[in-house]
PDB file of C-alpha atoms in Angstrom:
ATOM      1  CA  MET A  23      79.619  -9.171   3.188  1.00 48.00           C
ATOM      2  CA  SER A  24      76.189  -8.561   1.630  1.00 46.00           C
ATOM      3  CA  PRO A  25      73.772  -6.015   3.203  1.00 50.00           C
ATOM      4  CA  GLU A  26      71.395  -8.294   5.093  1.00 65.00           C
ATOM      5  CA  PRO A  27      74.029 -10.522   6.768  1.00 77.00           C
ATOM      6  CA  LEU A  28      75.985  -7.399   7.749  1.00 87.00           C
ATOM      7  CA  ASP A  29      72.867  -5.881   9.333  1.00 92.00           C
ATOM      8  CA  ASN A  30      72.303  -9.082  11.292  1.00 93.00           C
ATOM      9  CA  ALA A  31      75.948  -9.340  12.306  1.00 95.00           C
ATOM     10  CA  VAL A  32      76.046  -5.764  13.601  1.00 97.00           C
ATOM     11  CA  LEU A  33      72.838  -6.275  15.557  1.00 97.00           C
ATOM     12  CA  SER A  34      74.193  -9.507  16.989  1.00 97.00           C
ATOM     13  CA  ALA A  35      77.382  -7.732  18.077  1.00 97.00           C
ATOM     14  CA  LEU A  36      75.351  -5.022  19.818  1.00 98.00           C
ATOM     15  CA  HIS A  37      73.055  -7.563  21.464  1.00 98.00           C
ATOM     16  CA  GLU A  38      75.893  -9.672  22.862  1.00 98.00           C
ATOM     17  CA  THR A  39      77.855  -6.632  23.981  1.00 98.00           C
ATOM     18  CA  GLY A  40      74.832  -5.120  25.692  1.00 98.00           C
ATOM     19  CA  LYS A  41      74.150  -8.369  27.511  1.00 98.00           C
ATOM     20  CA  GLN A  42      77.754  -8.757  28.662  1.00 98.00           C
ATOM     21  CA  ALA A  43      78.954  -5.213  29.277  1.00 98.00           C
ATOM     22  CA  VAL A  44      75.990  -2.836  29.693  1.00 98.00           C
ATOM     23  CA  LEU A  45      72.977  -4.485  31.311  1.00 98.00           C
ATOM     24  CA  PRO A  46      74.944  -6.000  34.227  1.00 97.00           C
ATOM     25  CA  TYR A  47      75.754  -2.437  35.371  1.00 97.00           C
ATOM     26  CA  PHE A  48      72.363  -0.813  34.915  1.00 98.00           C
ATOM     27  CA  ARG A  49      71.223   0.493  38.307  1.00 97.00           C
ATOM     28  CA  LYS A  50      74.144  -1.403  39.837  1.00 97.00           C
ATOM     29  CA  LEU A  51      76.993   1.083  39.378  1.00 95.00           C
ATOM     30  CA  ASN A  52      79.352   1.770  42.271  1.00 94.00           C
ATOM     31  CA  THR A  53      81.050   5.120  42.763  1.00 93.00           C
ATOM     32  CA  ALA A  54      84.306   3.605  41.526  1.00 94.00           C
ATOM     33  CA  ASP A  55      82.558   2.606  38.276  1.00 92.00           C
ATOM     34  CA  ILE A  56      81.882   6.244  37.300  1.00 92.00           C
ATOM     35  CA  GLN A  57      84.331   8.892  36.106  1.00 90.00           C
ATOM     36  CA  THR A  58      83.941  12.313  34.496  1.00 85.00           C
ATOM     37  CA  LYS A  59      85.493  13.699  31.323  1.00 74.00           C
ATOM     38  CA  SER A  60      85.037  17.264  30.038  1.00 67.00           C
ATOM     39  CA  SER A  61      82.717  18.426  32.845  1.00 71.00           C
ATOM     40  CA  ALA A  62      81.201  17.329  36.134  1.00 65.00           C
ATOM     41  CA  ASP A  63      78.163  15.817  34.404  1.00 73.00           C
ATOM     42  CA  ASP A  64      79.992  14.351  31.383  1.00 78.00           C
ATOM     43  CA  TYR A  65      80.209  10.792  32.614  1.00 87.00           C
ATOM     44  CA  VAL A  66      82.040   7.697  31.482  1.00 91.00           C
ATOM     45  CA  THR A  67      81.403   4.389  33.227  1.00 95.00           C
ATOM     46  CA  VAL A  68      82.906   0.946  33.310  1.00 96.00           C
ATOM     47  CA  ALA A  69      79.995  -0.089  31.067  1.00 97.00           C
ATOM     48  CA  ASP A  70      81.020   2.443  28.375  1.00 96.00           C
ATOM     49  CA  LYS A  71      84.603   1.214  28.398  1.00 95.00           C
ATOM     50  CA  ARG A  72      83.855  -2.506  28.464  1.00 97.00           C
ATOM     51  CA  ALA A  73      81.227  -2.201  25.736  1.00 97.00           C
ATOM     52  CA  GLU A  74      83.548  -0.210  23.480  1.00 96.00           C
ATOM     53  CA  LEU A  75      86.322  -2.796  23.761  1.00 96.00           C
ATOM     54  CA  LEU A  76      83.965  -5.659  22.956  1.00 97.00           C
ATOM     55  CA  LEU A  77      82.332  -3.854  20.036  1.00 97.00           C
ATOM     56  CA  THR A  78      85.692  -2.836  18.586  1.00 96.00           C
ATOM     57  CA  ASP A  79      86.813  -6.451  18.610  1.00 96.00           C
ATOM     58  CA  ARG A  80      83.573  -7.833  17.149  1.00 96.00           C
ATOM     59  CA  LEU A  81      83.323  -5.237  14.390  1.00 96.00           C
ATOM     60  CA  ALA A  82      86.962  -5.803  13.462  1.00 94.00           C
ATOM     61  CA  GLN A  83      86.082  -9.432  12.831  1.00 94.00           C
ATOM     62  CA  LEU A  84      83.292  -8.399  10.447  1.00 94.00           C
ATOM     63  CA  LEU A  85      85.429  -6.011   8.373  1.00 94.00           C
ATOM     64  CA  PRO A  86      89.120  -6.402   9.222  1.00 93.00           C
ATOM     65  CA  GLU A  87      90.056  -3.669   6.738  1.00 94.00           C
ATOM     66  CA  ALA A  88      87.886  -1.024   8.429  1.00 95.00           C
ATOM     67  CA  ALA A  89      89.287   1.701  10.687  1.00 93.00           C
ATOM     68  CA  VAL A  90      87.493   2.513  13.956  1.00 93.00           C
ATOM     69  CA  ILE A  91      86.499   5.818  15.534  1.00 94.00           C
ATOM     70  CA  ALA A  92      85.147   5.156  19.024  1.00 92.00           C
ATOM     71  CA  GLU A  93      84.064   7.633  21.693  1.00 87.00           C
ATOM     72  CA  GLU A  94      86.138   6.562  24.675  1.00 83.00           C
ATOM     73  CA  MET A  95      89.177   5.684  22.598  1.00 77.00           C
ATOM     74  CA  THR A  96      89.103   9.204  21.166  1.00 76.00           C
ATOM     75  CA  ALA A  97      88.613  10.809  24.598  1.00 68.00           C
ATOM     76  CA  ASP A  98      91.530   8.847  26.076  1.00 58.00           C
ATOM     77  CA  SER A  99      93.930   9.670  23.254  1.00 52.00           C
ATOM     78  CA  GLY A 100      93.200  13.389  23.212  1.00 48.00           C
ATOM     79  CA  MET A 101      94.156  13.380  19.542  1.00 48.00           C
ATOM     80  CA  PRO A 102      92.162  15.037  16.732  1.00 52.00           C
ATOM     81  CA  ILE A 103      90.196  12.649  14.549  1.00 73.00           C
ATOM     82  CA  ALA A 104      91.355  12.173  10.974  1.00 76.00           C
ATOM     83  CA  LEU A 105      88.718  10.520   8.792  1.00 85.00           C
ATOM     84  CA  PRO A 106      90.336   8.628   5.882  1.00 87.00           C
ATOM     85  CA  GLU A 107      89.409   9.750   2.383  1.00 89.00           C
ATOM     86  CA  THR A 108      88.694   6.200   1.214  1.00 93.00           C
ATOM     87  CA  GLY A 109      87.792   2.862   2.694  1.00 95.00           C
ATOM     88  CA  TYR A 110      85.556   1.731   5.523  1.00 96.00           C
ATOM     89  CA  VAL A 111      85.329   3.282   8.986  1.00 96.00           C
ATOM     90  CA  TRP A 112      83.263   2.065  11.928  1.00 96.00           C
ATOM     91  CA  THR A 113      82.001   4.635  14.435  1.00 96.00           C
ATOM     92  CA  ILE A 114      81.103   3.358  17.888  1.00 96.00           C
ATOM     93  CA  ASP A 115      79.079   5.000  20.624  1.00 96.00           C
ATOM     94  CA  PRO A 116      79.092   2.245  23.254  1.00 97.00           C
ATOM     95  CA  LEU A 117      76.556   3.963  25.490  1.00 97.00           C
ATOM     96  CA  ASP A 118      74.647   7.001  24.261  1.00 97.00           C
ATOM     97  CA  GLY A 119      72.881   8.706  27.141  1.00 96.00           C
ATOM     98  CA  THR A 120      75.465   7.836  29.782  1.00 95.00           C
ATOM     99  CA  ARG A 121      74.107  10.501  32.127  1.00 94.00           C
ATOM    100  CA  ASN A 122      70.707   8.807  32.001  1.00 97.00           C
ATOM    101  CA  PHE A 123      72.362   5.424  32.539  1.00 97.00           C
ATOM    102  CA  VAL A 124      74.156   6.705  35.632  1.00 96.00           C
ATOM    103  CA  ARG A 125      70.869   8.035  37.018  1.00 96.00           C
ATOM    104  CA  GLY A 126      69.031   4.784  36.375  1.00 97.00           C
ATOM    105  CA  ASP A 127      66.946   6.329  33.585  1.00 97.00           C
ATOM    106  CA  GLU A 128      66.031   3.903  30.771  1.00 97.00           C
ATOM    107  CA  GLN A 129      66.611   6.453  27.979  1.00 97.00           C
ATOM    108  CA  PHE A 130      69.926   5.160  26.641  1.00 98.00           C
ATOM    109  CA  CYS A 131      71.114   3.143  23.671  1.00 98.00           C
ATOM    110  CA  MET A 132      74.160   1.842  21.803  1.00 98.00           C
ATOM    111  CA  MET A 133      75.076   3.048  18.306  1.00 98.00           C
ATOM    112  CA  VAL A 134      77.255   1.814  15.478  1.00 98.00           C
ATOM    113  CA  ALA A 135      77.699   3.282  11.998  1.00 97.00           C
ATOM    114  CA  LEU A 136      79.734   2.287   8.980  1.00 97.00           C
ATOM    115  CA  LEU A 137      81.135   4.887   6.601  1.00 96.00           C
ATOM    116  CA  LYS A 138      82.396   4.083   3.128  1.00 95.00           C
ATOM    117  CA  ASP A 139      84.655   6.655   1.463  1.00 96.00           C
ATOM    118  CA  ARG A 140      83.614   9.232   4.101  1.00 94.00           C
ATOM    119  CA  GLN A 141      79.879   8.763   3.491  1.00 95.00           C
ATOM    120  CA  PRO A 142      77.430   7.085   5.898  1.00 96.00           C
ATOM    121  CA  HIS A 143      76.649   3.603   4.630  1.00 96.00           C
ATOM    122  CA  LEU A 144      74.910   1.805   7.504  1.00 97.00           C
ATOM    123  CA  SER A 145      73.796   2.596  11.034  1.00 97.00           C
ATOM    124  CA  CYS A 146      72.233   0.686  13.888  1.00 98.00           C
ATOM    125  CA  ILE A 147      70.690   2.212  17.005  1.00 98.00           C
ATOM    126  CA  TYR A 148      70.137  -0.520  19.595  1.00 98.00           C
ATOM    127  CA  ARG A 149      68.258  -0.385  22.904  1.00 98.00           C
ATOM    128  CA  PRO A 150      69.684  -3.123  25.151  1.00 98.00           C
ATOM    129  CA  LEU A 151      66.878  -2.955  27.731  1.00 98.00           C
ATOM    130  CA  ALA A 152      64.176  -3.483  25.098  1.00 98.00           C
ATOM    131  CA  ASP A 153      66.468  -5.614  22.888  1.00 98.00           C
ATOM    132  CA  ASP A 154      65.237  -3.834  19.762  1.00 98.00           C
ATOM    133  CA  ALA A 155      66.836  -1.688  17.084  1.00 98.00           C
ATOM    134  CA  VAL A 156      66.403   0.588  14.099  1.00 98.00           C
ATOM    135  CA  ILE A 157      68.755   0.017  11.194  1.00 98.00           C
ATOM    136  CA  ALA A 158      69.319   2.541   8.393  1.00 97.00           C
ATOM    137  CA  ARG A 159      71.103   1.878   5.145  1.00 96.00           C
ATOM    138  CA  ASN A 160      72.140   4.514   2.623  1.00 96.00           C
ATOM    139  CA  GLY A 161      69.410   4.510  -0.035  1.00 95.00           C
ATOM    140  CA  GLY A 162      67.664   1.605   1.658  1.00 95.00           C
ATOM    141  CA  GLY A 163      65.362   3.223   4.187  1.00 96.00           C
ATOM    142  CA  VAL A 164      65.005   2.316   7.852  1.00 97.00           C
ATOM    143  CA  THR A 165      63.775  -0.896   9.428  1.00 97.00           C
ATOM    144  CA  TYR A 166      62.690  -1.721  12.961  1.00 97.00           C
ATOM    145  CA  ILE A 167      63.700  -5.054  14.500  1.00 97.00           C
ATOM    146  CA  ASP A 168      61.891  -6.127  17.654  1.00 97.00           C
ATOM    147  CA  ARG A 169      63.154  -8.399  20.434  1.00 97.00           C
ATOM    148  CA  HIS A 170      61.794 -11.448  18.571  1.00 96.00           C
ATOM    149  CA  ARG A 171      63.783 -10.348  15.487  1.00 95.00           C
ATOM    150  CA  GLN A 172      60.680  -9.556  13.504  1.00 96.00           C
ATOM    151  CA  VAL A 173      61.457  -6.896  10.889  1.00 96.00           C
ATOM    152  CA  SER A 174      59.174  -4.077   9.752  1.00 96.00           C
ATOM    153  CA  SER A 175      59.607  -0.837   7.812  1.00 96.00           C
ATOM    154  CA  CYS A 176      59.659   2.360   9.841  1.00 96.00           C
ATOM    155  CA  SER A 177      56.886   4.835   9.104  1.00 91.00           C
ATOM    156  CA  PRO A 178      57.558   8.153  10.842  1.00 93.00           C
ATOM    157  CA  ARG A 179      54.782  10.647  11.242  1.00 92.00           C
ATOM    158  CA  PHE A 180      54.638  13.593   8.873  1.00 92.00           C
ATOM    159  CA  ARG A 181      52.360  16.003  10.714  1.00 89.00           C
ATOM    160  CA  ASP A 182      52.197  19.384   9.014  1.00 86.00           C
ATOM    161  CA  GLY A 183      50.500  21.450  11.692  1.00 85.00           C
ATOM    162  CA  PRO A 184      51.735  24.477  13.639  1.00 92.00           C
ATOM    163  CA  LEU A 185      54.776  24.090  15.907  1.00 93.00           C
ATOM    164  CA  SER A 186      52.491  24.182  18.950  1.00 91.00           C
ATOM    165  CA  ALA A 187      50.882  20.920  17.780  1.00 94.00           C
ATOM    166  CA  LEU A 188      54.201  19.109  17.295  1.00 96.00           C
ATOM    167  CA  SER A 189      56.672  17.545  19.705  1.00 96.00           C
ATOM    168  CA  GLY A 190      60.345  16.726  19.605  1.00 96.00           C
ATOM    169  CA  SER A 191      63.680  16.755  21.386  1.00 96.00           C
ATOM    170  CA  MET A 192      65.967  19.777  21.503  1.00 94.00           C
ATOM    171  CA  ASN A 193      68.854  20.881  23.681  1.00 88.00           C
ATOM    172  CA  ALA A 194      71.365  23.731  23.717  1.00 87.00           C
ATOM    173  CA  MET A 195      74.411  21.814  24.966  1.00 82.00           C
ATOM    174  CA  GLY A 196      76.559  22.449  21.904  1.00 79.00           C
ATOM    175  CA  PHE A 197      75.759  26.140  21.496  1.00 86.00           C
ATOM    176  CA  ASN A 198      78.367  28.808  22.064  1.00 83.00           C
ATOM    177  CA  MET A 199      78.436  29.876  25.718  1.00 85.00           C
ATOM    178  CA  THR A 200      77.626  33.462  24.738  1.00 85.00           C
ATOM    179  CA  ILE A 201      74.152  32.477  23.539  1.00 88.00           C
ATOM    180  CA  ARG A 202      73.469  29.158  25.287  1.00 88.00           C
ATOM    181  CA  ASP A 203      71.329  30.642  28.051  1.00 91.00           C
ATOM    182  CA  SER A 204      69.314  32.651  25.537  1.00 91.00           C
ATOM    183  CA  VAL A 205      68.644  29.531  23.446  1.00 91.00           C
ATOM    184  CA  ARG A 206      67.668  27.507  26.511  1.00 90.00           C
ATOM    185  CA  THR A 207      65.210  30.200  27.561  1.00 91.00           C
ATOM    186  CA  ARG A 208      63.714  30.194  24.073  1.00 91.00           C
ATOM    187  CA  LEU A 209      63.422  26.399  23.981  1.00 92.00           C
ATOM    188  CA  LYS A 210      61.555  26.335  27.290  1.00 91.00           C
ATOM    189  CA  THR A 211      58.727  28.283  25.661  1.00 93.00           C
ATOM    190  CA  LEU A 212      58.270  25.790  22.813  1.00 93.00           C
ATOM    191  CA  LYS A 213      55.225  23.678  23.546  1.00 93.00           C
ATOM    192  CA  GLY A 214      55.860  19.978  22.937  1.00 94.00           C
ATOM    193  CA  ARG A 215      59.626  20.296  23.223  1.00 95.00           C
ATOM    194  CA  PHE A 216      61.435  17.824  25.488  1.00 94.00           C
ATOM    195  CA  HIS A 217      65.001  16.631  26.037  1.00 93.00           C
ATOM    196  CA  ALA A 218      65.578  12.870  26.068  1.00 93.00           C
ATOM    197  CA  GLY A 219      69.284  13.137  26.868  1.00 93.00           C
ATOM    198  CA  SER A 220      70.311  10.768  24.082  1.00 96.00           C
ATOM    199  CA  ALA A 221      70.662  11.613  20.397  1.00 96.00           C
ATOM    200  CA  GLY A 222      70.138   7.961  19.503  1.00 97.00           C
ATOM    201  CA  ILE A 223      66.893   7.775  21.461  1.00 98.00           C
ATOM    202  CA  ASP A 224      65.784  10.982  19.715  1.00 97.00           C
ATOM    203  CA  ALA A 225      66.254   9.337  16.304  1.00 98.00           C
ATOM    204  CA  PHE A 226      64.636   6.135  17.560  1.00 98.00           C
ATOM    205  CA  ASN A 227      61.549   8.112  18.622  1.00 97.00           C
ATOM    206  CA  VAL A 228      61.226   9.667  15.168  1.00 98.00           C
ATOM    207  CA  ALA A 229      61.616   6.254  13.510  1.00 98.00           C
ATOM    208  CA  ARG A 230      58.861   4.837  15.731  1.00 97.00           C
ATOM    209  CA  ALA A 231      56.506   7.801  15.015  1.00 97.00           C
ATOM    210  CA  ARG A 232      56.761   9.164  18.553  1.00 96.00           C
ATOM    211  CA  SER A 233      58.094  12.645  17.791  1.00 96.00           C
ATOM    212  CA  ASP A 234      58.274  15.187  14.977  1.00 97.00           C
ATOM    213  CA  TYR A 235      61.659  16.906  15.154  1.00 97.00           C
ATOM    214  CA  VAL A 236      65.172  16.677  16.576  1.00 97.00           C
ATOM    215  CA  MET A 237      67.843  19.248  17.312  1.00 96.00           C
ATOM    216  CA  HIS A 238      71.229  17.822  18.217  1.00 92.00           C
ATOM    217  CA  SER A 239      73.835  20.394  19.181  1.00 87.00           C
ATOM    218  CA  LYS A 240      76.990  18.522  20.159  1.00 85.00           C
ATOM    219  CA  LEU A 241      78.109  16.851  16.955  1.00 91.00           C
ATOM    220  CA  THR A 242      80.556  13.945  16.931  1.00 92.00           C
ATOM    221  CA  TYR A 243      81.219  11.091  14.528  1.00 94.00           C
ATOM    222  CA  TRP A 244      79.953   8.419  16.905  1.00 95.00           C
ATOM    223  CA  ASP A 245      76.561   9.891  17.647  1.00 93.00           C
ATOM    224  CA  THR A 246      75.802  12.242  14.738  1.00 96.00           C
ATOM    225  CA  VAL A 247      76.650   9.924  11.823  1.00 97.00           C
ATOM    226  CA  PRO A 248      74.148   7.198  12.814  1.00 97.00           C
ATOM    227  CA  VAL A 249      71.491   9.716  13.830  1.00 98.00           C
ATOM    228  CA  ALA A 250      71.777  11.801  10.651  1.00 98.00           C
ATOM    229  CA  LEU A 251      71.663   8.731   8.393  1.00 98.00           C
ATOM    230  CA  CYS A 252      68.599   7.371  10.185  1.00 98.00           C
ATOM    231  CA  LEU A 253      66.704  10.662   9.989  1.00 98.00           C
ATOM    232  CA  ARG A 254      67.639  11.234   6.360  1.00 97.00           C
ATOM    233  CA  GLU A 255      66.544   7.746   5.325  1.00 98.00           C
ATOM    234  CA  LEU A 256      63.232   8.317   7.108  1.00 98.00           C
ATOM    235  CA  GLY A 257      62.596  11.119   4.626  1.00 97.00           C
ATOM    236  CA  TYR A 258      63.143  13.967   7.071  1.00 97.00           C
ATOM    237  CA  HIS A 259      64.662  17.333   6.173  1.00 97.00           C
ATOM    238  CA  VAL A 260      68.080  17.097   7.878  1.00 98.00           C
ATOM    239  CA  ARG A 261      70.393  20.105   7.763  1.00 98.00           C
ATOM    240  CA  LEU A 262      72.957  22.051   9.735  1.00 96.00           C
ATOM    241  CA  ALA A 263      71.250  25.022  11.345  1.00 94.00           C
ATOM    242  CA  PRO A 264      70.734  27.834  10.840  1.00 93.00           C
ATOM    243  CA  CYS A 265      72.690  27.803   7.542  1.00 94.00           C
ATOM    244  CA  GLY A 266      70.660  24.965   5.964  1.00 96.00           C
ATOM    245  CA  ARG A 267      73.697  23.132   4.586  1.00 97.00           C
ATOM    246  CA  SER A 268      73.647  19.341   4.270  1.00 96.00           C
ATOM    247  CA  TYR A 269      75.476  17.539   7.058  1.00 96.00           C
ATOM    248  CA  GLN A 270      78.799  15.896   6.259  1.00 94.00           C
ATOM    249  CA  PRO A 271      80.611  13.637   8.742  1.00 93.00           C
ATOM    250  CA  GLY A 272      82.995  15.748  10.774  1.00 90.00           C
ATOM    251  CA  ASP A 273      80.872  18.907  10.651  1.00 92.00           C
ATOM    252  CA  THR A 274      80.413  20.828  13.872  1.00 89.00           C
ATOM    253  CA  GLY A 275      77.570  23.067  14.978  1.00 89.00           C
ATOM    254  CA  VAL A 276      73.891  22.169  15.233  1.00 93.00           C
ATOM    255  CA  LEU A 277      71.925  19.487  13.410  1.00 96.00           C
ATOM    256  CA  LEU A 278      68.218  20.136  12.956  1.00 97.00           C
ATOM    257  CA  ALA A 279      65.751  17.643  11.478  1.00 97.00           C
ATOM    258  CA  ALA A 280      62.035  18.016  10.791  1.00 97.00           C
ATOM    259  CA  CYS A 281      59.470  16.178   8.709  1.00 94.00           C
ATOM    260  CA  ASN A 282      59.534  18.801   5.964  1.00 95.00           C
ATOM    261  CA  GLU A 283      61.363  21.942   4.920  1.00 96.00           C
ATOM    262  CA  ARG A 284      58.605  24.321   6.023  1.00 95.00           C
ATOM    263  CA  ILE A 285      58.615  23.069   9.592  1.00 96.00           C
ATOM    264  CA  TRP A 286      62.430  23.023   9.569  1.00 96.00           C
ATOM    265  CA  ASN A 287      62.426  26.696   8.586  1.00 96.00           C
ATOM    266  CA  GLU A 288      59.866  27.557  11.265  1.00 95.00           C
ATOM    267  CA  LEU A 289      61.902  25.813  13.939  1.00 96.00           C
ATOM    268  CA  ALA A 290      65.098  27.529  12.808  1.00 95.00           C
ATOM    269  CA  ALA A 291      63.367  30.906  12.805  1.00 94.00           C
ATOM    270  CA  PHE A 292      61.998  30.245  16.285  1.00 93.00           C
ATOM    271  CA  ILE A 293      65.397  29.337  17.739  1.00 92.00           C
ATOM    272  CA  TRP A 294      67.644  31.803  15.897  1.00 89.00           C
ATOM    273  CA  SER A 295      67.238  35.537  15.915  1.00 72.00           C
ATOM    274  CA  ASP A 296      69.619  38.475  15.674  1.00 55.00           C
ATOM    275  CA  GLU A 297      71.019  37.778  19.118  1.00 49.00           C
ATOM    276  CA  THR A 298      71.423  34.026  18.473  1.00 45.00           C
ATOM    277  CA  ALA A 299      72.836  34.192  14.974  1.00 42.00           C
ATOM    278  CA  THR A 300      75.949  32.115  15.689  1.00 41.00           C
ATOM    279  CA  VAL A 301      76.592  28.773  17.380  1.00 38.00           C
TER     280      VAL A 301
END
């Protein structure tokens, strides 16, 4: 399938799935519709599960030869993820920002990415409430598609001022427990820093010129692959922190993205010090 029809087909799959399996439950969840996974605030809902099943089926129809790595499927199996060396792989995050969704907060999205021979090839971050999306393609930049399906190129902001004049989303969820509190304390002092509660929404905000940096500290295939591809194709400096190594699917640790290398280095220096040298 050629690039443009595939983009449209993925967006259509997300749109139909959101309409059928996500929006009907927004602010209408019953207690029985909500479960927890790794912790008391790590939620999974009936919307997550229904959306993942529908997306898995629809994406399989687009590329029958592609494998699938999906969030809830992986959580249910309890098995380690083995990414094939060659071929296509879909990653599916049926509802990114589930905690927000459970609380009735509008900051949530759905994400799909396609890897080819272990490298990110395509990603789509879709907001079902707004019915809009940002789509990134390896080497092809990032486009915004509104609810009327009008397409425009994304133009993120490249502000080069001091950190105090910038804003962005950061959290310490994925940091080692020995330093997590220290990092959280440090982040609270960073003017302009906020926490959206959804990695996909963080990338969406950068694509729509609403924020300047992102730190994502709980890396998984289903949320980090689409986010990293989007940020990279926007021209941002995207690296694992604090080491500065390029992100590869399957990496763990912390992903930090900023509009240029200087600001990336300043953010890394602000967050990491002798007592927070590991993650």
